[in-house]
């Protein structure tokens, strides 16, 4: 069998572990040939690919990023790919294509599958917002990085009697903010799923100071918005990939809290540091299992499907099911934390 692999969308710790796992299983178990398309779907469209043998994936298990490079694909180019799907199968001689990516990548995978390409998807995103899978790899690493950052910020905040507003990633789903905020014991958590009122955060900080706890950490997801009429904060424009250009909620909220409280409030934007570097053990294991199961699915001819974690098992689910809606934080999960929302 000839298998094509690509990584698309925002990178994520664990991508290399999947690539390695696919190559190990496909080459060592089945004697397959594996090729890697460079820079996501662009490599497929522009015929940029290279052979991936056991040597090519040596030593990459713990490495962050992706050895294949990644990119986001413009919609027009995706249409082009779908129209030429059968030519691509013939030109590359591939029997299976394994795209590894988030919602955008899996939507493209579904479209290519509908157009006739033999596709097996592997979900990835630090945001953990793909429905049909309990977890995506990369999420555990991002939560670990954000938690450690907040642990550190707490000690300096306490020394200087400050409020720290820590902005983490999460456009539509606040999983990183929820779990890192919970793990670090953040005093306030703001999620995209629930518009927040800065007055609640002001009250929380004032109560803490009155009790002699003269510092606070607020964890805010980049996609969080204040409730209408509570604070000046505009919605951003939509970019060419359909994403809102954020206005910087961390900075805006720190400014607002400082103004209302008359106390120092500092924004800390964690940004891409959450996505870079070595994956945690959990993410390495999940990524490796996903790679293994993707190869098995390809050999069973189970196309139009993707790997998913259900409980502790890896199963195959239809791509169509995975991309219909995002997995957001349910109210019950917010209720479980003591932080102010
Ligand atoms: O989808 C994952 C994600 O990390 C989002 O949380 C974030 O908004 C986005 O990617 C940023 O990606 P980039 O800066 O690479 O466009």
Short mmCIF file of C-alpha atoms and ligand atoms in Angstrom, two decimals:
data_model
loop_
_atom_site.label_atom_id
_atom_site.label_comp_id
_atom_site.label_asym_id
_atom_site.label_seq_id
_atom_site.Cartn_x
_atom_site.Cartn_y
_atom_site.Cartn_z
CA UNK A 1 0.00 0.00 0.00
CA UNK A 2 1.15 3.56 -0.63
CA UNK A 3 0.06 5.94 2.13
CA UNK A 4 0.19 9.75 1.96
CA UNK A 5 0.37 11.75 5.20
CA UNK A 6 -0.02 15.48 5.79
CA UNK A 7 -0.35 17.84 8.74
CA UNK A 8 -2.53 20.92 8.28
CA UNK A 9 -3.87 23.86 10.31
CA UNK A 10 -2.24 25.21 13.47
CA UNK A 11 0.55 22.95 14.69
CA UNK A 12 0.23 21.01 17.89
CA UNK A 13 2.49 18.94 20.17
CA UNK A 14 2.16 15.29 19.18
CA UNK A 15 2.03 15.69 15.39
CA UNK A 16 5.46 14.13 14.97
CA UNK A 17 4.47 11.27 17.24
CA UNK A 18 1.55 10.45 14.89
CA UNK A 19 3.76 10.64 11.79
CA UNK A 20 6.30 8.36 13.43
CA UNK A 21 3.64 5.91 14.52
CA UNK A 22 2.08 5.75 11.03
CA UNK A 23 5.47 5.08 9.45
CA UNK A 24 6.43 2.45 12.04
CA UNK A 25 3.16 0.54 11.71
CA UNK A 26 2.86 0.88 7.93
CA UNK A 27 6.49 0.11 7.05
CA UNK A 28 7.45 -2.39 9.73
CA UNK A 29 4.17 -4.31 9.91
CA UNK A 30 2.87 -4.13 6.34
CA UNK A 31 5.87 -3.22 4.19
CA UNK A 32 3.97 -0.14 2.96
CA UNK A 33 5.49 2.90 1.36
CA UNK A 34 4.72 6.20 3.11
CA UNK A 35 5.04 9.65 1.58
CA UNK A 36 4.68 12.93 3.46
CA UNK A 37 3.11 15.96 1.77
CA UNK A 38 4.81 19.19 2.78
CA UNK A 39 3.05 22.16 4.38
CA UNK A 40 -0.39 20.62 4.61
CA UNK A 41 -2.80 20.37 1.69
CA UNK A 42 -0.54 22.74 -0.24
CA UNK A 43 1.95 19.89 -0.69
CA UNK A 44 -0.83 17.74 -2.15
CA UNK A 45 -1.88 20.47 -4.57
CA UNK A 46 1.61 21.52 -5.55
CA UNK A 47 3.12 18.00 -5.60
CA UNK A 48 5.60 18.67 -2.82
CA UNK A 49 6.23 15.44 -1.00
CA UNK A 50 8.99 13.21 0.24
CA UNK A 51 9.42 9.63 1.19
CA UNK A 52 9.08 8.77 4.88
CA UNK A 53 10.99 5.69 5.94
CA UNK A 54 12.03 4.52 9.38
CA UNK A 55 15.15 6.70 9.32
CA UNK A 56 13.15 9.79 8.40
CA UNK A 57 11.10 9.50 11.59
CA UNK A 58 13.96 8.58 13.93
CA UNK A 59 14.14 10.73 17.07
CA UNK A 60 10.97 12.74 16.45
CA UNK A 61 8.65 11.26 19.08
CA UNK A 62 9.35 13.97 21.64
CA UNK A 63 9.83 16.82 19.19
CA UNK A 64 7.19 19.57 19.00
CA UNK A 65 5.87 21.00 15.72
CA UNK A 66 5.71 18.87 12.59
CA UNK A 67 8.57 17.67 10.42
CA UNK A 68 6.22 17.98 7.42
CA UNK A 69 5.35 21.63 7.96
CA UNK A 70 1.78 22.90 8.09
CA UNK A 71 -0.44 25.57 6.57
CA UNK A 72 -4.05 26.64 6.44
CA UNK A 73 -5.75 26.18 3.10
CA UNK A 74 -7.72 28.90 1.31
CA UNK A 75 -11.21 27.75 0.34
CA UNK A 76 -10.62 28.23 -3.41
CA UNK A 77 -7.67 25.89 -3.34
CA UNK A 78 -9.67 23.28 -1.47
CA UNK A 79 -12.33 23.41 -4.18
CA UNK A 80 -9.54 22.94 -6.72
CA UNK A 81 -8.33 19.87 -4.80
CA UNK A 82 -11.82 18.32 -4.70
CA UNK A 83 -12.31 18.86 -8.42
CA UNK A 84 -9.01 17.11 -9.12
CA UNK A 85 -9.31 14.36 -6.51
CA UNK A 86 -9.26 11.43 -8.93
CA UNK A 87 -6.26 12.86 -10.84
CA UNK A 88 -4.41 13.22 -7.56
CA UNK A 89 -4.97 9.60 -6.60
CA UNK A 90 -3.65 8.53 -10.00
CA UNK A 91 -0.69 10.98 -10.04
CA UNK A 92 0.57 10.08 -6.58
CA UNK A 93 -0.48 6.46 -6.73
CA UNK A 94 -1.73 6.62 -3.16
CA UNK A 95 -4.07 4.03 -1.72
CA UNK A 96 -4.79 6.04 1.42
CA UNK A 97 -4.41 9.65 2.52
CA UNK A 98 -4.08 10.42 6.24
CA UNK A 99 -4.61 14.13 6.96
CA UNK A 100 -3.84 15.07 10.56
CA UNK A 101 -5.56 18.24 11.65
CA UNK A 102 -8.26 20.18 13.44
CA UNK A 103 -11.76 21.18 12.42
CA UNK A 104 -10.75 22.94 9.17
CA UNK A 105 -8.46 20.10 8.11
CA UNK A 106 -11.05 17.45 8.90
CA UNK A 107 -13.74 19.38 7.02
CA UNK A 108 -11.40 19.45 4.02
CA UNK A 109 -10.72 15.72 4.58
CA UNK A 110 -14.43 15.03 4.51
CA UNK A 111 -14.83 17.00 1.27
CA UNK A 112 -11.94 15.10 -0.33
CA UNK A 113 -13.43 11.85 0.88
CA UNK A 114 -16.80 12.78 -0.62
CA UNK A 115 -14.94 13.59 -3.85
CA UNK A 116 -13.59 10.04 -3.94
CA UNK A 117 -10.22 10.15 -2.16
CA UNK A 118 -9.52 7.24 0.22
CA UNK A 119 -9.17 9.32 3.41
CA UNK A 120 -8.60 8.35 7.05
CA UNK A 121 -8.48 11.41 9.32
CA UNK A 122 -6.59 11.93 12.55
CA UNK A 123 -7.90 14.74 14.78
CA UNK A 124 -5.52 17.15 16.48
CA UNK A 125 -5.89 20.46 18.24
CA UNK A 126 -4.74 21.97 21.48
CA UNK A 127 -8.27 23.38 21.80
CA UNK A 128 -9.84 19.91 22.35
CA UNK A 129 -12.95 21.11 20.52
CA UNK A 130 -13.51 18.27 18.03
CA UNK A 131 -16.75 16.47 18.73
CA UNK A 132 -16.74 12.66 18.47
CA UNK A 133 -13.48 12.32 20.36
CA UNK A 134 -13.16 12.66 24.11
CA UNK A 135 -9.69 14.15 23.74
CA UNK A 136 -7.33 15.45 21.09
CA UNK A 137 -3.58 15.20 21.56
CA UNK A 138 -1.89 18.55 22.16
CA UNK A 139 -4.54 19.59 24.66
CA UNK A 140 -2.79 18.03 27.65
CA UNK A 141 0.45 19.78 26.73
CA UNK A 142 -1.27 23.16 26.35
CA UNK A 143 -3.05 22.76 29.69
CA UNK A 144 0.22 21.77 31.35
CA UNK A 145 2.06 24.81 29.95
CA UNK A 146 -0.75 27.20 30.94
CA UNK A 147 -1.04 25.68 34.42
CA UNK A 148 2.68 26.01 35.05
CA UNK A 149 2.58 29.62 33.85
CA UNK A 150 -0.23 30.45 36.25
CA UNK A 151 1.52 28.69 39.15
CA UNK A 152 4.48 30.98 38.50
CA UNK A 153 2.36 34.08 38.04
CA UNK A 154 0.63 33.50 41.37
CA UNK A 155 3.85 33.88 43.34
CA UNK A 156 4.86 37.12 41.65
CA UNK A 157 1.27 38.45 41.83
CA UNK A 158 1.23 37.80 45.57
CA UNK A 159 4.57 39.53 46.10
CA UNK A 160 3.31 42.67 44.36
CA UNK A 161 -0.38 42.60 45.36
CA UNK A 162 -1.39 42.46 41.73
CA UNK A 163 -4.11 41.01 39.58
CA UNK A 164 -2.78 38.90 36.72
CA UNK A 165 -5.01 38.37 33.70
CA UNK A 166 -3.71 35.36 31.80
CA UNK A 167 -4.97 34.92 28.24
CA UNK A 168 -4.88 31.38 26.89
CA UNK A 169 -5.89 29.96 23.49
CA UNK A 170 -9.41 28.83 22.68
CA UNK A 171 -11.44 30.53 19.98
CA UNK A 172 -14.89 29.00 20.42
CA UNK A 173 -14.25 26.46 23.15
CA UNK A 174 -12.79 27.28 26.55
CA UNK A 175 -11.36 23.87 27.43
CA UNK A 176 -7.81 25.13 27.95
CA UNK A 177 -9.00 28.01 30.12
CA UNK A 178 -11.32 25.75 32.11
CA UNK A 179 -8.83 22.98 32.82
CA UNK A 180 -5.68 25.08 33.29
CA UNK A 181 -7.65 27.59 35.35
CA UNK A 182 -8.96 24.77 37.51
CA UNK A 183 -5.56 23.08 37.83
CA UNK A 184 -3.85 26.34 38.79
CA UNK A 185 -6.65 27.45 41.12
CA UNK A 186 -7.36 30.62 39.11
CA UNK A 187 -9.75 32.92 40.96
CA UNK A 188 -11.66 33.86 37.82
CA UNK A 189 -12.18 32.01 34.53
CA UNK A 190 -13.71 33.55 31.40
CA UNK A 191 -14.79 31.29 28.54
CA UNK A 192 -16.14 31.86 25.02
CA UNK A 193 -19.19 29.78 25.99
CA UNK A 194 -20.43 32.24 28.60
CA UNK A 195 -20.20 36.05 28.31
CA UNK A 196 -18.72 37.39 31.54
CA UNK A 197 -19.47 40.49 33.61
CA UNK A 198 -16.30 42.32 34.76
CA UNK A 199 -18.27 43.45 37.83
CA UNK A 200 -18.20 39.83 39.08
CA UNK A 201 -14.42 39.76 38.79
CA UNK A 202 -14.11 43.15 40.55
CA UNK A 203 -16.26 41.83 43.41
CA UNK A 204 -14.15 38.67 43.66
CA UNK A 205 -10.86 40.64 43.81
CA UNK A 206 -12.22 43.11 46.38
CA UNK A 207 -13.44 40.27 48.59
CA UNK A 208 -10.04 38.59 48.36
CA UNK A 209 -8.19 41.76 49.31
CA UNK A 210 -10.62 42.31 52.22
CA UNK A 211 -9.73 38.79 53.46
CA UNK A 212 -6.03 39.63 53.28
CA UNK A 213 -5.43 37.64 50.05
CA UNK A 214 -3.99 40.57 48.18
CA UNK A 215 -3.62 39.11 44.71
CA UNK A 216 -5.69 37.31 42.10
CA UNK A 217 -5.24 35.37 38.89
CA UNK A 218 -7.89 35.50 36.18
CA UNK A 219 -7.65 33.03 33.29
CA UNK A 220 -9.35 34.23 30.12
CA UNK A 221 -9.77 32.35 26.83
CA UNK A 222 -8.85 34.40 23.77
CA UNK A 223 -12.39 33.98 22.42
CA UNK A 224 -14.16 35.12 25.62
CA UNK A 225 -16.41 38.18 25.37
CA UNK A 226 -17.88 40.45 28.04
CA UNK A 227 -21.67 40.41 28.33
CA UNK A 228 -23.30 43.13 26.30
CA UNK A 229 -23.15 46.57 27.87
CA UNK A 230 -20.73 45.58 30.65
CA UNK A 231 -17.44 46.72 29.10
CA UNK A 232 -16.13 48.34 25.95
CA UNK A 233 -14.90 45.50 23.73
CA UNK A 234 -15.66 45.10 20.03
CA UNK A 235 -16.01 42.01 17.89
CA UNK A 236 -13.20 41.53 15.37
CA UNK A 237 -13.48 41.10 11.62
CA UNK A 238 -13.53 37.65 10.02
CA UNK A 239 -10.32 36.72 8.18
CA UNK A 240 -9.93 34.68 4.95
CA UNK A 241 -10.03 31.39 6.88
CA UNK A 242 -13.33 32.28 8.55
CA UNK A 243 -11.70 33.13 11.92
CA UNK A 244 -12.51 36.20 13.99
CA UNK A 245 -9.53 38.53 14.43
CA UNK A 246 -9.44 38.90 18.19
CA UNK A 247 -9.07 42.31 19.80
CA UNK A 248 -6.97 41.13 22.75
CA UNK A 249 -9.37 40.33 25.58
CA UNK A 250 -6.52 39.74 28.07
CA UNK A 251 -5.16 43.24 27.69
CA UNK A 252 -8.61 44.86 27.54
CA UNK A 253 -9.76 43.04 30.68
CA UNK A 254 -6.60 43.87 32.66
CA UNK A 255 -7.05 47.53 31.73
CA UNK A 256 -10.72 47.42 32.76
CA UNK A 257 -9.99 45.74 36.10
CA UNK A 258 -7.18 48.19 36.91
CA UNK A 259 -9.50 51.10 36.15
CA UNK A 260 -12.36 49.77 38.25
CA UNK A 261 -10.29 48.44 41.15
CA UNK A 262 -7.63 51.13 41.42
CA UNK A 263 -5.14 48.24 41.78
CA UNK A 264 -2.46 47.05 39.41
CA UNK A 265 -3.66 44.48 36.88
CA UNK A 266 -1.24 43.01 34.35
CA UNK A 267 -2.08 41.09 31.17
CA UNK A 268 -0.02 38.01 30.29
CA UNK A 269 -0.68 36.58 26.83
CA UNK A 270 0.58 33.00 26.65
CA UNK A 271 -0.03 32.68 22.89
CA UNK A 272 1.88 30.14 20.85
CA UNK A 273 4.07 29.02 23.74
CA UNK A 274 1.10 26.73 24.52
CA UNK A 275 1.53 25.03 21.15
CA UNK A 276 5.29 24.76 20.97
CA UNK A 277 7.78 22.33 22.43
CA UNK A 278 7.72 18.73 23.52
CA UNK A 279 4.39 16.92 24.04
CA UNK A 280 3.52 15.49 27.44
CA UNK A 281 3.60 11.71 27.92
CA UNK A 282 -0.20 11.61 27.65
CA UNK A 283 -0.14 13.37 24.27
CA UNK A 284 2.67 11.17 22.95
CA UNK A 285 0.71 8.05 23.83
CA UNK A 286 -2.59 9.29 22.37
CA UNK A 287 -0.86 10.50 19.18
CA UNK A 288 0.94 7.17 18.81
CA UNK A 289 -2.30 5.22 19.27
CA UNK A 290 -4.11 7.41 16.72
CA UNK A 291 -1.34 6.79 14.16
CA UNK A 292 -1.47 3.03 14.74
CA UNK A 293 -5.26 2.90 14.36
CA UNK A 294 -5.24 5.11 11.24
CA UNK A 295 -2.96 2.61 9.46
CA UNK A 296 -5.12 -0.30 10.59
CA UNK A 297 -8.24 1.46 9.28
CA UNK A 298 -6.55 2.11 5.94
CA UNK A 299 -5.73 -1.58 5.61
CA UNK A 300 -9.31 -2.52 6.42
CA UNK A 301 -10.44 -0.05 3.74
CA UNK A 302 -12.39 2.01 6.31
CA UNK A 303 -12.31 5.34 4.50
CA UNK A 304 -14.22 8.54 5.26
CA UNK A 305 -13.53 7.85 8.93
CA UNK A 306 -11.28 9.29 11.62
CA UNK A 307 -9.69 8.02 14.79
CA UNK A 308 -11.36 9.02 18.06
CA UNK A 309 -10.88 8.40 21.75
CA UNK A 310 -13.97 7.06 23.53
CA UNK A 311 -13.25 6.47 27.16
CA UNK A 312 -9.94 4.64 26.99
CA UNK A 313 -10.54 3.02 23.59
CA UNK A 314 -9.54 4.32 20.18
CA UNK A 315 -12.40 3.80 17.72
CA UNK A 316 -13.18 4.89 14.16
CA UNK A 317 -15.98 7.44 13.64
CA UNK A 318 -17.34 8.96 10.41
CA UNK A 319 -15.62 12.21 9.42
CA UNK A 320 -19.05 13.64 8.73
CA UNK A 321 -20.02 13.20 12.37
CA UNK A 322 -16.84 14.84 13.62
CA UNK A 323 -17.16 18.11 11.77
CA UNK A 324 -20.82 18.97 12.19
CA UNK A 325 -20.39 20.89 15.43
CA UNK A 326 -17.65 21.97 17.81
CA UNK A 327 -17.37 20.43 21.24
CA UNK A 328 -17.77 23.31 23.67
CA UNK A 329 -17.65 23.38 27.47
CA UNK A 330 -21.03 22.35 28.93
CA UNK A 331 -22.53 24.27 31.85
CA UNK A 332 -22.05 21.30 34.18
CA UNK A 333 -18.27 21.50 33.77
CA UNK A 334 -18.27 25.20 34.70
CA UNK A 335 -20.36 24.45 37.78
CA UNK A 336 -17.67 22.07 39.04
CA UNK A 337 -15.14 24.82 39.69
CA UNK A 338 -15.05 27.35 42.49
CA UNK A 339 -13.73 30.14 40.25
CA UNK A 340 -15.85 33.11 39.33
CA UNK A 341 -17.08 32.88 35.71
O1 LIG B 1 -6.80 26.03 16.61
C1 LIG B 1 -5.79 26.07 17.53
C2 LIG B 1 -5.35 27.47 17.79
O2 LIG B 1 -4.28 27.26 18.62
C3 LIG B 1 -6.38 28.41 18.39
O3 LIG B 1 -6.61 28.26 19.75
C4 LIG B 1 -5.79 29.74 18.06
O4 LIG B 1 -6.72 30.77 18.04
C5 LIG B 1 -5.24 29.50 16.71
O5 LIG B 1 -4.89 28.14 16.65
C6 LIG B 1 -4.10 30.42 16.36
O6 LIG B 1 -3.41 29.90 15.28
P1 LIG B 1 -2.46 30.71 14.29
O7 LIG B 1 -1.88 31.85 15.04
O8 LIG B 1 -1.45 29.70 13.88
O9 LIG B 1 -3.31 31.13 13.16
#
